[in-house]
Amino acid sequence: MTRQLLSLAWSTPTNWARAVSSDEHELLCDHAHCELRAAASAQGLVTHNPEASELVDCLLRLAQEELRHFRQVVDLLRELGGELHRMQGNPYADGLLKSSLPSRGSVLLDRLLISGLIEERSHERFSLLAEHAVAPQLRALFAELMPSEAGHARLFERLALELLPRAKVERRAAELVSIEAQVMSGLAFSVRMHSGTVGLE
Ligand SMILES: [Fe+2]
Ligand SMILES: [Fe+2]
């Protein structure tokens, strides 16, 4: 079995899950946007790498899956009496991009590894929510979505290893794992899937 390159170096405490799920409409709205962004980002990778046929096939499938997740999240949001609205920026994704730029070598490698890390962080958050979210409907939704996020992180890892030299992938993965931990551990708490815990009681 190959070693997992994208393992998180900072773990979210469980009290985050109860706090973030106390506003279920806002959390689901934010999460719906995350699913949509994941689909758009996979399509962007296909647009920029059309000659990489394995990447094209895998990421088109992934984009379709993320859109199905989007549908599921929006359905539950509406069932619970909420509605979608616009969200302002994304401090986590923006922070990751900004902190990783100075040391970036390959654009493709960073896009694959950062996408994989975001999936890995989402998987961690889903597992916390599946157990500790306040509403049972949220616990059920995240328990259902959880396995596919773990699969997505592994998929990005595998694509990186297929398209780029292993030593380069391993080195950059280690750097990005530590950048991600620094960014995440420094973020303030808010009702968002990728919020931090600074300021959380
Ligand atoms: Fe998803
Ligand atoms: Fe995903």
Coordinates of N, CA and C and ligand atoms in Angstrom, one line a residue:
M1 N 0.8 -1.2 0.0 CA 0.0 0.0 0.0 C 0.9 1.3 0.0
T2 N 0.5 2.2 -0.9 CA 1.4 3.4 -0.9 C 1.0 4.4 0.2
R3 N 2.1 5.1 0.7 CA 1.9 6.0 1.8 C 1.0 7.2 1.4
Q4 N 0.2 7.6 2.3 CA -0.7 8.7 2.0 C 0.1 10.0 2.1
L5 N 0.2 10.8 1.0 CA 1.0 12.0 1.0 C 0.3 13.2 1.7
L6 N -1.0 13.2 1.5 CA -1.8 14.4 2.0 C -2.5 14.0 3.3
S7 N -1.8 14.0 4.4 CA -2.4 13.8 5.7 C -2.4 15.1 6.4
L8 N -3.4 15.4 7.1 CA -3.5 16.7 7.8 C -2.5 16.8 9.0
A9 N -1.9 18.0 9.1 CA -0.9 18.1 10.2 C -1.5 18.9 11.4
W10 N -2.7 19.3 11.3 CA -3.4 20.0 12.4 C -4.9 19.5 12.4
S11 N -5.3 19.0 13.6 CA -6.6 18.4 13.7 C -7.6 19.4 14.3
T12 N -8.8 19.4 13.8 CA -9.9 20.3 14.3 C -10.5 19.7 15.6
P13 N -10.6 20.5 16.6 CA -11.2 20.0 17.8 C -12.7 19.8 17.6
T14 N -13.3 18.9 18.4 CA -14.7 18.5 18.2 C -15.7 19.6 18.5
N15 N -15.3 20.5 19.4 CA -16.3 21.6 19.7 C -16.6 22.5 18.5
W16 N -15.7 22.5 17.5 CA -15.9 23.2 16.3 C -17.2 22.8 15.6
A17 N -17.4 21.4 15.6 CA -18.6 20.9 14.9 C -19.9 21.3 15.5
R18 N -20.0 21.3 16.8 CA -21.2 21.7 17.5 C -21.5 23.2 17.2
A19 N -20.4 24.0 17.3 CA -20.6 25.5 17.2 C -21.0 25.8 15.7
V20 N -20.3 25.2 14.8 CA -20.6 25.5 13.4 C -22.0 25.0 12.9
S21 N -22.5 23.9 13.5 CA -23.8 23.4 13.1 C -24.9 24.0 13.8
S22 N -24.6 25.0 14.7 CA -25.7 25.6 15.4 C -26.5 26.5 14.5
D23 N -25.9 27.0 13.4 CA -26.6 27.7 12.3 C -26.6 26.8 11.1
E24 N -27.6 25.9 11.0 CA -27.6 24.9 9.9 C -27.8 25.6 8.5
H25 N -28.6 26.6 8.5 CA -28.9 27.2 7.1 C -27.6 27.8 6.6
E26 N -26.8 28.5 7.4 CA -25.6 29.2 7.0 C -24.5 28.1 6.6
L27 N -24.5 27.1 7.4 CA -23.5 26.1 7.2 C -23.8 25.4 5.8
L28 N -25.0 25.0 5.6 CA -25.4 24.3 4.4 C -25.2 25.2 3.2
C29 N -25.5 26.5 3.3 CA -25.4 27.4 2.2 C -23.9 27.5 1.8
D30 N -23.0 27.7 2.9 CA -21.6 27.7 2.6 C -21.1 26.4 2.0
H31 N -21.6 25.3 2.5 CA -21.2 24.0 2.0 C -21.6 23.8 0.5
A32 N -22.8 24.3 0.2 CA -23.3 24.2 -1.2 C -22.3 24.9 -2.1
H33 N -21.9 26.1 -1.7 CA -20.9 26.8 -2.5 C -19.6 26.0 -2.6
C34 N -19.2 25.3 -1.6 CA -17.9 24.5 -1.6 C -18.1 23.4 -2.7
E35 N -19.2 22.8 -2.8 CA -19.5 21.7 -3.7 C -19.4 22.3 -5.2
L36 N -20.0 23.5 -5.3 CA -20.0 24.1 -6.6 C -18.6 24.5 -7.1
R37 N -17.8 25.0 -6.1 CA -16.4 25.4 -6.4 C -15.6 24.2 -6.7
A38 N -15.8 23.1 -6.0 CA -15.1 21.9 -6.3 C -15.3 21.4 -7.7
A39 N -16.6 21.5 -8.2 CA -16.9 21.1 -9.5 C -16.2 22.0 -10.5
A40 N -16.3 23.3 -10.2 CA -15.7 24.3 -11.2 C -14.2 24.2 -11.2
S41 N -13.6 23.9 -10.1 CA -12.1 23.7 -10.1 C -11.7 22.5 -10.9
A42 N -12.4 21.4 -10.8 CA -12.1 20.2 -11.5 C -12.3 20.5 -13.0
Q43 N -13.3 21.2 -13.4 CA -13.5 21.6 -14.8 C -12.3 22.5 -15.3
G44 N -11.9 23.4 -14.4 CA -10.7 24.3 -14.8 C -9.5 23.4 -15.1
L45 N -9.3 22.4 -14.2 CA -8.1 21.5 -14.5 C -8.2 20.8 -15.8
V46 N -9.4 20.4 -16.2 CA -9.7 19.7 -17.5 C -9.4 20.7 -18.6
T47 N -9.9 21.9 -18.4 CA -9.7 23.0 -19.5 C -8.2 23.2 -19.8
H48 N -7.4 23.2 -18.7 CA -6.0 23.6 -18.8 C -5.1 22.4 -19.2
N49 N -5.7 21.2 -19.0 CA -4.8 20.0 -19.3 C -5.6 19.0 -20.2
P50 N -6.1 19.4 -21.3 CA -6.9 18.5 -22.1 C -6.2 17.3 -22.7
E51 N -4.9 17.4 -22.8 CA -4.1 16.3 -23.4 C -3.9 15.2 -22.3
A52 N -4.1 15.4 -21.1 CA -3.9 14.4 -20.0 C -5.2 13.6 -19.9
S53 N -5.3 12.5 -20.7 CA -6.6 11.8 -20.8 C -7.1 11.2 -19.5
E54 N -6.2 10.7 -18.7 CA -6.6 10.1 -17.4 C -7.2 11.2 -16.5
L55 N -6.5 12.3 -16.5 CA -7.0 13.5 -15.7 C -8.3 13.9 -16.2
V56 N -8.5 14.0 -17.5 CA -9.8 14.5 -18.1 C -10.9 13.5 -17.6
D57 N -10.7 12.2 -17.8 CA -11.7 11.2 -17.4 C -12.1 11.3 -15.9
C58 N -11.0 11.3 -15.1 CA -11.3 11.3 -13.6 C -11.9 12.6 -13.1
L59 N -11.5 13.7 -13.7 CA -12.0 15.0 -13.1 C -13.4 15.3 -13.7
L60 N -13.7 14.8 -14.9 CA -15.1 15.0 -15.3 C -16.0 14.2 -14.4
R61 N -15.6 13.0 -14.1 CA -16.5 12.2 -13.2 C -16.6 12.9 -11.8
L62 N -15.5 13.4 -11.4 CA -15.5 14.1 -10.1 C -16.4 15.4 -10.1
A63 N -16.3 16.1 -11.2 CA -17.1 17.3 -11.3 C -18.6 17.0 -11.3
Q64 N -19.0 15.9 -12.0 CA -20.4 15.5 -12.0 C -20.8 15.1 -10.6
E65 N -19.9 14.4 -9.8 CA -20.2 13.9 -8.5 C -20.4 15.2 -7.6
E66 N -19.5 16.2 -7.7 CA -19.6 17.4 -6.9 C -20.9 18.1 -7.2
L67 N -21.4 18.1 -8.4 CA -22.6 18.7 -8.7 C -23.8 18.0 -8.1
R68 N -23.7 16.7 -8.1 CA -24.8 15.9 -7.4 C -24.8 16.2 -5.9
H69 N -23.6 16.4 -5.3 CA -23.5 16.8 -3.9 C -24.2 18.1 -3.7
F70 N -23.9 19.1 -4.6 CA -24.5 20.4 -4.6 C -26.0 20.3 -4.5
R71 N -26.5 19.5 -5.4 CA -28.0 19.3 -5.5 C -28.5 18.8 -4.1
Q72 N -27.8 17.8 -3.6 CA -28.2 17.2 -2.3 C -28.2 18.2 -1.2
V73 N -27.2 19.0 -1.1 CA -27.1 20.0 -0.1 C -28.1 21.1 -0.2
V74 N -28.4 21.5 -1.4 CA -29.4 22.5 -1.7 C -30.8 22.0 -1.3
D75 N -31.0 20.7 -1.6 CA -32.3 20.1 -1.3 C -32.5 20.1 0.2
L76 N -31.5 19.7 1.0 CA -31.7 19.7 2.4 C -31.8 21.1 3.0
L77 N -31.0 22.0 2.4 CA -31.2 23.4 2.9 C -32.6 23.9 2.8
R78 N -33.2 23.6 1.6 CA -34.6 24.1 1.4 C -35.6 23.3 2.3
E79 N -35.3 22.0 2.4 CA -36.2 21.2 3.3 C -36.2 21.8 4.7
L80 N -35.1 22.3 5.1 CA -35.0 22.9 6.5 C -35.4 24.3 6.6
G81 N -35.9 24.8 5.4 CA -36.5 26.2 5.5 C -35.5 27.3 5.1
G82 N -34.3 26.9 4.6 CA -33.3 27.9 4.2 C -33.3 28.1 2.7
E83 N -32.5 29.1 2.3 CA -32.3 29.3 0.8 C -30.8 29.6 0.6
L84 N -30.4 29.4 -0.7 CA -29.0 29.8 -1.0 C -28.9 31.3 -1.1
H85 N -27.7 31.8 -0.7 CA -27.4 33.2 -1.0 C -25.9 33.3 -1.3
R86 N -25.5 34.4 -1.8 CA -24.1 34.6 -2.1 C -23.2 34.5 -0.9
M87 N -22.0 34.1 -1.0 CA -21.0 34.1 0.1 C -19.8 35.0 -0.3
Q88 N -19.3 35.7 0.7 CA -18.2 36.5 0.5 C -16.9 35.8 0.6
G89 N -16.1 35.7 -0.5 CA -14.7 35.1 -0.5 C -14.7 33.8 0.1
N90 N -13.5 33.3 0.3 CA -13.2 32.0 1.1 C -11.8 32.1 1.7
P91 N -11.8 32.6 3.0 CA -10.5 32.9 3.6 C -9.6 31.7 3.6
Y92 N -10.1 30.5 3.7 CA -9.3 29.3 3.7 C -8.6 29.0 2.4
A93 N -9.4 29.0 1.3 CA -8.8 28.7 0.0 C -7.9 29.9 -0.4
D94 N -8.3 31.1 -0.1 CA -7.5 32.3 -0.5 C -6.2 32.3 0.3
G95 N -6.3 31.9 1.6 CA -5.1 31.8 2.4 C -4.1 30.8 1.9
L96 N -4.7 29.6 1.5 CA -3.8 28.5 1.0 C -3.1 29.0 -0.2
L97 N -3.8 29.6 -1.1 CA -3.2 30.1 -2.4 C -2.1 31.1 -2.1
K98 N -2.5 32.1 -1.3 CA -1.5 33.2 -1.0 C -0.2 32.6 -0.4
S99 N -0.4 31.7 0.6 CA 0.8 31.3 1.4 C 1.6 30.3 0.5
S100 N 1.0 29.6 -0.5 CA 1.8 28.7 -1.2 C 2.5 29.3 -2.5
L101 N 2.0 30.5 -2.9 CA 2.5 31.1 -4.1 C 4.0 31.3 -4.1
P102 N 4.6 31.9 -3.0 CA 6.0 32.2 -3.0 C 6.9 31.0 -3.3
S103 N 6.5 29.8 -2.8 CA 7.3 28.6 -3.0 C 6.9 27.7 -4.2
R104 N 5.9 28.2 -5.0 CA 5.3 27.4 -6.0 C 6.3 27.1 -7.2
G105 N 6.4 25.8 -7.6 CA 7.2 25.4 -8.8 C 6.2 25.2 -9.9
S106 N 5.6 24.0 -9.9 CA 4.7 23.7 -11.0 C 3.2 24.1 -10.7
V107 N 2.6 24.8 -11.6 CA 1.2 25.2 -11.4 C 0.3 24.0 -11.3
L108 N 0.5 23.0 -12.2 CA -0.4 21.8 -12.2 C -0.2 21.1 -10.8
L109 N 1.0 20.9 -10.4 CA 1.3 20.1 -9.2 C 0.6 20.8 -8.0
D110 N 0.7 22.1 -7.9 CA 0.1 22.8 -6.8 C -1.4 22.7 -6.8
R111 N -2.0 22.8 -8.0 CA -3.4 22.8 -8.2 C -3.9 21.4 -7.7
L112 N -3.2 20.4 -8.1 CA -3.7 19.0 -7.8 C -3.5 18.8 -6.3
L113 N -2.4 19.2 -5.7 CA -2.1 18.9 -4.3 C -3.0 19.8 -3.4
I114 N -3.2 21.0 -3.8 CA -4.1 21.9 -2.9 C -5.5 21.4 -3.0
S115 N -6.0 21.0 -4.2 CA -7.3 20.4 -4.3 C -7.4 19.2 -3.4
G116 N -6.4 18.3 -3.4 CA -6.4 17.1 -2.6 C -6.5 17.4 -1.1
L117 N -5.7 18.5 -0.7 CA -5.7 18.9 0.7 C -7.0 19.4 1.1
I118 N -7.7 20.2 0.3 CA -9.0 20.7 0.6 C -10.0 19.6 0.8
E119 N -9.9 18.6 -0.1 CA -10.8 17.4 0.0 C -10.5 16.7 1.4
E120 N -9.2 16.6 1.7 CA -8.8 15.9 3.0 C -9.4 16.6 4.2
R121 N -9.3 18.0 4.1 CA -9.8 18.8 5.2 C -11.3 18.6 5.3
S122 N -12.0 18.6 4.1 CA -13.4 18.5 4.1 C -13.8 17.1 4.7
H123 N -13.1 16.1 4.4 CA -13.3 14.8 4.9 C -13.3 14.8 6.4
E124 N -12.2 15.5 7.0 CA -12.1 15.6 8.4 C -13.3 16.3 9.0
R125 N -13.7 17.4 8.4 CA -14.9 18.2 8.9 C -16.2 17.3 8.8
F126 N -16.3 16.6 7.7 CA -17.5 15.8 7.5 C -17.6 14.7 8.6
S127 N -16.5 14.1 9.0 CA -16.5 13.1 10.0 C -16.9 13.7 11.3
L128 N -16.4 14.9 11.6 CA -16.8 15.5 12.9 C -18.3 15.9 12.9
L129 N -18.7 16.4 11.7 CA -20.2 16.8 11.7 C -21.1 15.5 11.7
A130 N -20.6 14.4 11.1 CA -21.4 13.2 11.0 C -21.7 12.7 12.5
E131 N -20.7 13.0 13.4 CA -20.9 12.6 14.7 C -21.5 13.7 15.7
H132 N -21.1 14.9 15.5 CA -21.4 15.9 16.5 C -22.3 17.0 16.1
A133 N -22.8 17.1 14.8 CA -23.7 18.1 14.4 C -24.9 18.1 15.2
V134 N -25.5 19.3 15.5 CA -26.7 19.4 16.3 C -27.9 18.7 15.7
A135 N -28.2 19.0 14.4 CA -29.4 18.4 13.8 C -29.1 17.0 13.2
P136 N -30.0 16.1 13.5 CA -29.9 14.7 12.9 C -29.8 14.7 11.4
Q137 N -30.5 15.6 10.7 CA -30.4 15.6 9.2 C -29.0 16.0 8.8
L138 N -28.4 16.8 9.5 CA -27.0 17.2 9.1 C -26.0 16.0 9.4
R139 N -26.3 15.4 10.5 CA -25.4 14.2 10.8 C -25.5 13.2 9.7
A140 N -26.8 12.9 9.2 CA -27.0 11.9 8.2 C -26.4 12.4 6.9
L141 N -26.5 13.7 6.5 CA -26.0 14.1 5.2 C -24.5 14.0 5.2
F142 N -23.8 14.4 6.3 CA -22.3 14.4 6.2 C -21.8 12.9 6.3
A143 N -22.5 12.1 7.0 CA -22.1 10.7 7.1 C -22.2 10.1 5.6
E144 N -23.2 10.5 4.9 CA -23.4 10.0 3.5 C -22.3 10.5 2.6
L145 N -22.0 11.8 2.8 CA -21.0 12.4 1.8 C -19.5 12.1 2.2
M146 N -19.3 11.7 3.4 CA -17.9 11.5 3.9 C -17.0 10.5 3.0
P147 N -17.5 9.3 2.7 CA -16.6 8.4 1.9 C -16.1 9.0 0.6
S148 N -16.9 9.8 -0.1 CA -16.5 10.3 -1.4 C -15.4 11.3 -1.2
E149 N -15.4 12.1 -0.1 CA -14.3 13.1 0.1 C -13.0 12.4 0.3
A150 N -13.0 11.3 1.0 CA -11.7 10.6 1.2 C -11.2 10.1 -0.1
G151 N -12.1 9.6 -1.0 CA -11.7 9.1 -2.3 C -11.2 10.2 -3.2
H152 N -11.8 11.4 -3.0 CA -11.3 12.6 -3.9 C -9.9 13.0 -3.5
A153 N -9.6 13.0 -2.2 CA -8.2 13.4 -1.8 C -7.2 12.4 -2.4
R154 N -7.5 11.1 -2.4 CA -6.6 10.1 -2.9 C -6.5 10.2 -4.4
L155 N -7.6 10.6 -5.1 CA -7.6 10.7 -6.5 C -6.6 11.8 -7.0
F156 N -6.6 13.0 -6.3 CA -5.7 14.1 -6.6 C -4.3 13.7 -6.4
E157 N -4.0 12.9 -5.3 CA -2.7 12.4 -5.0 C -2.2 11.5 -6.2
R158 N -3.1 10.6 -6.6 CA -2.7 9.6 -7.6 C -2.5 10.4 -8.9
L159 N -3.3 11.4 -9.3 CA -3.1 12.1 -10.5 C -1.7 12.8 -10.5
A160 N -1.4 13.4 -9.3 CA -0.1 14.1 -9.2 C 1.0 13.1 -9.4
L161 N 0.9 12.0 -8.9 CA 2.0 11.0 -9.0 C 2.1 10.4 -10.4
E162 N 1.0 10.4 -11.1 CA 1.0 9.9 -12.5 C 1.6 10.9 -13.5
L163 N 1.4 12.2 -13.2 CA 1.7 13.3 -14.1 C 3.1 13.9 -13.8
L164 N 3.6 13.8 -12.6 CA 4.8 14.5 -12.2 C 5.8 13.5 -11.5
P165 N 7.1 13.8 -11.5 CA 8.1 12.9 -10.8 C 7.8 12.8 -9.3
R166 N 7.9 11.5 -8.9 CA 7.5 11.2 -7.5 C 8.2 12.1 -6.4
A167 N 9.5 12.2 -6.6 CA 10.3 13.0 -5.6 C 9.8 14.4 -5.5
K168 N 9.4 15.0 -6.6 CA 8.9 16.3 -6.7 C 7.6 16.4 -6.0
V169 N 6.7 15.4 -6.2 CA 5.4 15.4 -5.6 C 5.5 15.2 -4.1
E170 N 6.4 14.3 -3.7 CA 6.5 14.1 -2.2 C 7.0 15.3 -1.5
R171 N 8.0 16.0 -2.1 CA 8.6 17.2 -1.5 C 7.5 18.3 -1.4
R172 N 6.8 18.5 -2.5 CA 5.8 19.6 -2.4 C 4.6 19.3 -1.6
A173 N 4.3 18.0 -1.5 CA 3.1 17.6 -0.7 C 3.5 17.9 0.8
A174 N 4.7 17.6 1.2 CA 5.1 17.8 2.6 C 5.1 19.3 2.9
E175 N 5.5 20.2 1.9 CA 5.5 21.6 2.2 C 4.1 22.1 2.3
L176 N 3.2 21.6 1.4 CA 1.8 22.1 1.4 C 1.0 21.6 2.6
V177 N 1.3 20.4 3.1 CA 0.7 19.9 4.3 C 1.0 20.9 5.5
S178 N 2.2 21.3 5.5 CA 2.6 22.2 6.6 C 2.0 23.6 6.4
I179 N 2.0 24.1 5.2 CA 1.3 25.4 4.9 C -0.2 25.4 5.2
E180 N -0.8 24.3 4.9 CA -2.3 24.1 5.2 C -2.5 24.2 6.7
A181 N -1.7 23.5 7.4 CA -1.9 23.5 8.9 C -1.7 24.9 9.5
Q182 N -0.7 25.6 8.9 CA -0.5 27.0 9.4 C -1.7 27.9 9.1
V183 N -2.2 27.8 7.9 CA -3.3 28.6 7.5 C -4.5 28.3 8.3
M184 N -4.8 27.0 8.4 CA -6.1 26.6 9.1 C -6.0 26.9 10.6
S185 N -4.9 26.7 11.2 CA -4.8 26.9 12.7 C -4.8 28.4 13.0
G186 N -4.6 29.3 12.0 CA -4.6 30.7 12.2 C -6.0 31.4 11.9
L187 N -6.9 30.6 11.3 CA -8.2 31.2 10.9 C -9.2 31.4 12.0
A188 N -9.9 32.5 11.9 CA -11.0 32.8 12.9 C -12.2 31.9 12.7
F189 N -12.9 31.7 13.8 CA -14.1 30.9 13.7 C -15.2 31.7 13.0
S190 N -16.0 31.0 12.1 CA -17.2 31.6 11.6 C -18.0 30.4 11.1
V191 N -19.3 30.6 10.8 CA -20.1 29.5 10.4 C -19.8 29.1 8.9
R192 N -18.7 28.5 8.7 CA -18.3 28.0 7.4 C -17.6 26.7 7.5
M193 N -17.7 25.9 6.4 CA -17.1 24.5 6.5 C -15.6 24.6 6.7
H194 N -14.9 25.6 6.2 CA -13.5 25.7 6.3 C -13.1 26.8 7.2
S195 N -13.9 27.0 8.3 CA -13.5 28.1 9.2 C -12.4 27.5 10.2
G196 N -11.8 28.5 10.9 CA -10.8 28.1 11.9 C -11.5 28.0 13.3
T197 N -10.6 28.0 14.3 CA -11.2 27.9 15.7 C -10.7 29.1 16.5
V198 N -10.0 30.0 15.9 CA -9.6 31.2 16.7 C -10.8 32.0 17.2
G199 N -10.9 32.2 18.5 CA -12.0 32.9 19.0 C -13.2 32.1 19.4
L200 N -13.1 30.8 19.2 CA -14.1 29.8 19.5 C -14.0 29.5 21.0
E201 N -15.1 29.6 21.7 CA -15.0 29.3 23.2 C -14.9 27.8 23.4
Ligands
FE1 FE -18.4 16.9 -2.6
FE2 FE -15.0 16.4 -3.0

